[in-house]
Amino acid sequence: MASGTQKKKGTPKKVSKATRSSSVVSKKGTPWGTIIAVVGVVALLGAVLGYYLVQSEPKREQKTREEAAAAYAPTAQNPDPSTKIEGVTTAQYTGSVHVLATERVAYDKTPPFGGPHDGSWAACTGIVYPNAVRTENMVHSLEHGAIWIAYNPAQVTGPDLNLLKVRVDGKPYSMMSPYPGLDKPISLQSWGHQLKLDKADDPRIDQFITALRSNPNGVYPEVGASCDAMGPGAFDPDNPPPFDPTPPGPDAKAMDYKGSEGAQPDAAGNTGAPVVPGQ
């Protein structure tokens, strides 16, 4: 006789497996740790790339400016392309005339770009001097083929100042310094050459540098002379002699001065006679 109570059937195998799978997935959960780590790496890479692009942009822009000025590179057929740059002033100066560190020169130009100068040159290995430097040292560097960018610190600041720095920082035979009281915002000097400008983005800056920096065609007296710091006891680029804003006194040396006894000799071993390029 059949019982009135039916025997309860077991859970179907398919339902049981599905339940177990669901339980396992539930226990594993979403891998938030991995997701956060991946997002962090991507964010870091983005930040690094963004930083690189921002930091390298001035140099990339400067490379473009230099490429645009390449037509002003000197050649044997065109030894001084700066003569084609509007606004360049030139003058003839005798090289190798030295004064003592305690003496001043009554220069004929402001800033000067030739004439008697200190026996120690200012280091000009792509240095951006934060403070104004003694003029007599800076002029000596021009004799070695350097470019000196001077600027009026009251007129050139912020992005414009950075735009000048990128032309000099780390570049051979280059130096830059503030020049208080300058009559124009910017003045570029090479031996016997000067260009005064109003704007830091003027393409003539790069043209002037391309034409005259280390020009091998005899446009400055001491071709091949060093721009490195001279060492202890001479010009110290970390603590250079300061600029003197006062007018030169009656004891200042004239532009036709022949050189002071005991002054540091130049590479040719003299203090008064001009150096013939290539000798």
Short mmCIF file of C-alpha atoms in Angstrom, two decimals:
data_model
loop_
_atom_site.label_atom_id
_atom_site.label_comp_id
_atom_site.label_asym_id
_atom_site.label_seq_id
_atom_site.Cartn_x
_atom_site.Cartn_y
_atom_site.Cartn_z
CA MET A 1 0.00 0.00 0.00
CA ALA A 2 1.47 3.30 -1.05
CA SER A 3 2.23 5.74 1.64
CA GLY A 4 0.52 9.14 1.47
CA THR A 5 3.79 10.85 2.12
CA GLN A 6 6.02 11.27 -0.93
CA LYS A 7 9.78 10.98 -0.57
CA LYS A 8 11.46 14.34 -1.15
CA LYS A 9 13.58 14.28 -4.28
CA GLY A 10 17.18 15.55 -4.18
CA THR A 11 18.41 18.76 -5.80
CA PRO A 12 19.04 18.27 -9.51
CA LYS A 13 22.70 18.00 -10.42
CA LYS A 14 22.56 20.90 -12.88
CA VAL A 15 21.05 23.25 -10.32
CA SER A 16 23.62 22.17 -7.74
CA LYS A 17 26.58 22.90 -10.06
CA ALA A 18 25.16 26.29 -11.01
CA THR A 19 24.73 27.19 -7.37
CA ARG A 20 28.31 26.21 -6.56
CA SER A 21 29.68 28.25 -9.53
CA SER A 22 27.72 31.28 -8.45
CA SER A 23 29.07 30.90 -4.95
CA VAL A 24 32.69 30.72 -6.18
CA VAL A 25 32.30 33.86 -8.33
CA SER A 26 30.73 35.64 -5.43
CA LYS A 27 33.64 34.72 -3.21
CA LYS A 28 36.27 35.86 -5.76
CA GLY A 29 34.70 39.29 -6.30
CA THR A 30 35.93 42.14 -8.55
CA PRO A 31 39.78 42.44 -8.63
CA TRP A 32 39.81 46.04 -7.44
CA GLY A 33 43.45 45.89 -6.37
CA THR A 34 44.60 45.01 -9.88
CA ILE A 35 42.36 47.63 -11.46
CA ILE A 36 43.63 50.36 -9.12
CA ALA A 37 47.25 49.34 -9.79
CA VAL A 38 46.75 49.49 -13.56
CA VAL A 39 45.02 52.87 -13.35
CA GLY A 40 47.87 54.14 -11.16
CA VAL A 41 50.51 53.01 -13.65
CA VAL A 42 48.65 54.61 -16.57
CA ALA A 43 48.26 57.85 -14.61
CA LEU A 44 51.96 57.85 -13.73
CA LEU A 45 52.99 57.28 -17.33
CA GLY A 46 50.69 60.09 -18.42
CA ALA A 47 52.18 62.42 -15.83
CA VAL A 48 55.75 61.53 -16.85
CA LEU A 49 54.95 62.04 -20.53
CA GLY A 50 53.21 65.34 -19.82
CA TYR A 51 56.14 66.54 -17.72
CA TYR A 52 58.60 65.58 -20.47
CA LEU A 53 56.61 67.40 -23.12
CA VAL A 54 56.32 70.54 -21.00
CA GLN A 55 59.98 70.54 -20.01
CA SER A 56 61.29 69.75 -23.48
CA GLU A 57 59.06 72.21 -25.32
CA PRO A 58 61.43 75.21 -24.96
CA LYS A 59 64.34 73.15 -26.33
CA ARG A 60 62.25 71.82 -29.20
CA GLU A 61 61.12 75.33 -30.04
CA GLN A 62 64.71 76.56 -29.85
CA LYS A 63 65.81 73.85 -32.26
CA THR A 64 63.21 75.13 -34.71
CA ARG A 65 64.51 78.69 -34.33
CA GLU A 66 68.08 77.53 -34.90
CA GLU A 67 67.07 75.64 -38.02
CA ALA A 68 65.38 78.78 -39.34
CA ALA A 69 68.60 80.75 -38.74
CA ALA A 70 70.87 78.17 -40.40
CA ALA A 71 71.17 80.32 -43.52
CA TYR A 72 73.32 82.72 -41.45
CA ALA A 73 76.05 80.17 -40.77
CA PRO A 74 79.45 81.57 -41.83
CA THR A 75 81.33 80.15 -44.80
CA ALA A 76 84.61 80.94 -46.55
CA GLN A 77 82.62 82.78 -49.21
CA ASN A 78 80.48 84.60 -46.63
CA PRO A 79 82.76 85.00 -43.59
CA ASP A 80 80.53 87.42 -41.68
CA PRO A 81 76.82 86.84 -42.40
CA SER A 82 75.89 89.25 -39.57
CA THR A 83 76.36 92.12 -42.03
CA LYS A 84 73.03 91.05 -43.55
CA ILE A 85 71.17 91.31 -40.23
CA GLU A 86 69.23 94.53 -39.81
CA GLY A 87 70.35 96.60 -36.84
CA VAL A 88 73.83 95.14 -36.30
CA THR A 89 76.46 97.72 -35.31
CA THR A 90 80.14 97.01 -35.98
CA ALA A 91 83.44 98.52 -34.86
CA GLN A 92 87.13 97.67 -35.13
CA TYR A 93 89.00 96.91 -31.89
CA THR A 94 92.54 95.80 -31.12
CA GLY A 95 92.71 92.55 -29.20
CA SER A 96 94.94 91.35 -26.36
CA VAL A 97 95.13 94.64 -24.43
CA HIS A 98 94.77 93.74 -20.75
CA VAL A 99 94.12 95.65 -17.54
CA LEU A 100 94.44 94.60 -13.92
CA ALA A 101 91.55 93.28 -11.84
CA THR A 102 91.56 96.57 -9.92
CA GLU A 103 91.37 98.75 -13.05
CA ARG A 104 88.44 99.93 -15.13
CA VAL A 105 88.08 100.82 -18.78
CA ALA A 106 86.23 103.85 -20.13
CA TYR A 107 84.39 101.94 -22.82
CA ASP A 108 82.96 103.71 -25.85
CA LYS A 109 79.83 101.54 -26.06
CA THR A 110 77.21 100.29 -23.58
CA PRO A 111 77.46 97.36 -23.20
CA PRO A 112 80.96 97.28 -24.68
CA PHE A 113 81.85 94.79 -27.38
CA GLY A 114 85.58 95.27 -27.71
CA GLY A 115 88.58 97.14 -26.37
CA PRO A 116 90.91 96.74 -23.38
CA HIS A 117 89.75 94.13 -20.90
CA ASP A 118 90.71 92.13 -17.83
CA GLY A 119 93.41 89.49 -18.16
CA SER A 120 90.93 86.84 -16.92
CA TRP A 121 88.02 86.02 -19.18
CA ALA A 122 84.54 85.27 -17.88
CA ALA A 123 83.66 81.59 -18.21
CA CYS A 124 81.48 81.35 -21.31
CA THR A 125 80.52 77.68 -21.52
CA GLY A 126 76.79 78.26 -21.76
CA ILE A 127 76.52 80.04 -18.40
CA VAL A 128 73.50 82.12 -17.38
CA TYR A 129 74.82 84.47 -14.71
CA PRO A 130 72.04 85.44 -12.27
CA ASN A 131 73.73 88.71 -11.33
CA ALA A 132 75.49 91.39 -13.32
CA VAL A 133 79.19 90.64 -13.90
CA ARG A 134 82.20 92.93 -14.19
CA THR A 135 82.28 94.23 -17.74
CA GLU A 136 86.04 93.97 -18.23
CA ASN A 137 85.87 90.19 -17.77
CA MET A 138 82.92 89.75 -20.10
CA VAL A 139 84.65 91.67 -22.90
CA HIS A 140 87.64 89.31 -22.73
CA SER A 141 85.31 86.38 -23.48
CA LEU A 142 84.14 88.12 -26.64
CA GLU A 143 87.76 88.14 -27.80
CA HIS A 144 87.59 84.32 -27.65
CA GLY A 145 84.56 84.10 -29.92
CA ALA A 146 81.78 84.07 -27.33
CA ILE A 147 78.33 85.61 -27.61
CA TRP A 148 77.17 87.70 -24.66
CA ILE A 149 73.44 88.27 -24.21
CA ALA A 150 72.87 91.20 -21.85
CA TYR A 151 69.40 92.23 -20.75
CA ASN A 152 67.76 94.96 -18.71
CA PRO A 153 66.48 93.15 -15.58
CA ALA A 154 63.77 95.79 -15.13
CA GLN A 155 62.34 95.05 -18.59
CA VAL A 156 62.98 91.36 -19.26
CA THR A 157 61.39 88.91 -16.84
CA GLY A 158 59.30 85.72 -16.73
CA PRO A 159 58.72 83.95 -20.07
CA ASP A 160 60.84 86.48 -21.97
CA LEU A 161 63.78 85.82 -19.67
CA ASN A 162 63.36 82.07 -20.14
CA LEU A 163 63.27 82.58 -23.88
CA LEU A 164 66.71 84.17 -23.69
CA LYS A 165 68.08 81.55 -21.31
CA VAL A 166 67.31 78.69 -23.68
CA ARG A 167 69.59 80.37 -26.26
CA VAL A 168 72.52 80.20 -23.83
CA ASP A 169 72.13 77.50 -21.19
CA GLY A 170 74.66 74.75 -21.89
CA LYS A 171 75.65 76.18 -25.27
CA PRO A 172 79.39 76.51 -25.99
CA TYR A 173 80.89 80.00 -26.31
CA SER A 174 77.79 81.57 -24.81
CA MET A 175 77.03 83.61 -21.70
CA MET A 176 74.21 85.77 -20.42
CA SER A 177 73.85 88.29 -17.61
CA PRO A 178 71.67 91.18 -16.47
CA TYR A 179 72.97 94.64 -17.33
CA PRO A 180 71.29 97.28 -15.12
CA GLY A 181 70.45 100.53 -16.87
CA LEU A 182 70.63 99.05 -20.38
CA ASP A 183 68.94 101.42 -22.85
CA LYS A 184 67.14 98.54 -24.62
CA PRO A 185 65.58 95.40 -23.18
CA ILE A 186 68.13 93.14 -24.90
CA SER A 187 71.64 93.60 -26.29
CA LEU A 188 73.75 90.94 -28.00
CA GLN A 189 77.53 91.30 -28.16
CA SER A 190 80.20 89.56 -30.19
CA TRP A 191 83.69 91.02 -30.61
CA GLY A 192 83.23 94.08 -32.83
CA HIS A 193 79.48 93.44 -33.23
CA GLN A 194 76.35 94.47 -31.35
CA LEU A 195 72.61 94.09 -31.85
CA LYS A 196 70.04 95.77 -29.59
CA LEU A 197 66.44 94.50 -29.59
CA ASP A 198 63.10 94.96 -27.88
CA LYS A 199 61.67 91.43 -27.99
CA ALA A 200 62.97 88.08 -26.79
CA ASP A 201 61.25 86.27 -29.67
CA ASP A 202 63.01 88.34 -32.36
CA PRO A 203 64.48 85.88 -34.92
CA ARG A 204 67.52 88.14 -35.30
CA ILE A 205 68.79 86.82 -31.96
CA ASP A 206 69.33 83.36 -33.45
CA GLN A 207 70.66 84.83 -36.69
CA PHE A 208 73.26 86.84 -34.76
CA ILE A 209 74.33 83.82 -32.71
CA THR A 210 74.54 81.56 -35.77
CA ALA A 211 76.59 84.10 -37.69
CA LEU A 212 79.11 85.01 -35.00
CA ARG A 213 79.48 82.44 -32.24
CA SER A 214 82.87 80.69 -32.72
CA ASN A 215 82.99 82.06 -36.25
CA PRO A 216 86.29 80.64 -37.62
CA ASN A 217 86.83 83.33 -40.24
CA GLY A 218 88.76 85.90 -38.22
CA VAL A 219 85.91 88.10 -37.01
CA TYR A 220 87.40 88.03 -33.48
CA PRO A 221 91.06 88.11 -32.44
CA GLU A 222 91.70 84.77 -30.71
CA VAL A 223 90.26 81.97 -32.82
CA GLY A 224 90.31 78.68 -30.92
CA ALA A 225 90.84 80.24 -27.49
CA SER A 226 89.16 78.59 -24.50
CA CYS A 227 85.91 79.58 -22.83
CA ASP A 228 86.43 77.30 -19.82
CA ALA A 229 86.74 78.67 -16.30
CA MET A 230 90.36 79.62 -15.64
CA GLY A 231 90.61 78.01 -12.21
CA PRO A 232 91.57 79.15 -8.69
CA GLY A 233 92.92 82.67 -8.40
CA ALA A 234 91.30 83.84 -11.63
CA PHE A 235 87.66 84.29 -12.65
CA ASP A 236 85.29 82.19 -10.52
CA PRO A 237 81.97 81.58 -12.35
CA ASP A 238 80.29 80.71 -9.05
CA ASN A 239 81.39 83.98 -7.48
CA PRO A 240 82.26 86.35 -10.33
CA PRO A 241 83.45 89.93 -9.79
CA PRO A 242 80.37 92.17 -9.66
CA PHE A 243 79.28 94.76 -12.17
CA ASP A 244 80.12 98.36 -11.23
CA PRO A 245 77.21 100.64 -12.22
CA THR A 246 79.06 103.87 -11.44
CA PRO A 247 80.68 105.87 -14.27
CA PRO A 248 84.41 105.16 -14.72
CA GLY A 249 86.60 107.66 -12.89
CA PRO A 250 89.45 109.79 -14.28
CA ASP A 251 91.89 106.92 -13.76
CA ALA A 252 89.94 104.59 -16.07
CA LYS A 253 91.87 103.27 -19.07
CA ALA A 254 91.04 104.79 -22.44
CA MET A 255 90.06 102.78 -25.47
CA ASP A 256 93.52 103.29 -26.98
CA TYR A 257 95.26 102.00 -23.85
CA LYS A 258 98.23 99.71 -24.53
CA GLY A 259 97.96 97.35 -21.56
CA SER A 260 98.93 97.28 -17.89
CA GLU A 261 102.25 95.94 -16.62
CA GLY A 262 101.70 92.75 -14.65
CA ALA A 263 98.33 91.98 -16.21
CA GLN A 264 97.48 88.35 -16.92
CA PRO A 265 98.88 87.55 -20.39
CA ASP A 266 96.68 86.02 -23.04
CA ALA A 267 97.16 82.67 -24.75
CA ALA A 268 99.79 84.21 -27.04
CA GLY A 269 101.80 85.35 -24.02
CA ASN A 270 101.49 89.11 -24.47
CA THR A 271 99.43 91.96 -23.03
CA GLY A 272 99.55 94.62 -25.70
CA ALA A 273 100.10 93.30 -29.21
CA PRO A 274 97.11 92.09 -31.22
CA VAL A 275 96.80 88.39 -31.93
CA VAL A 276 96.73 87.34 -35.57
CA PRO A 277 94.02 84.67 -36.02
CA GLY A 278 95.47 81.25 -36.74
CA GLN A 279 98.90 81.99 -35.29
#
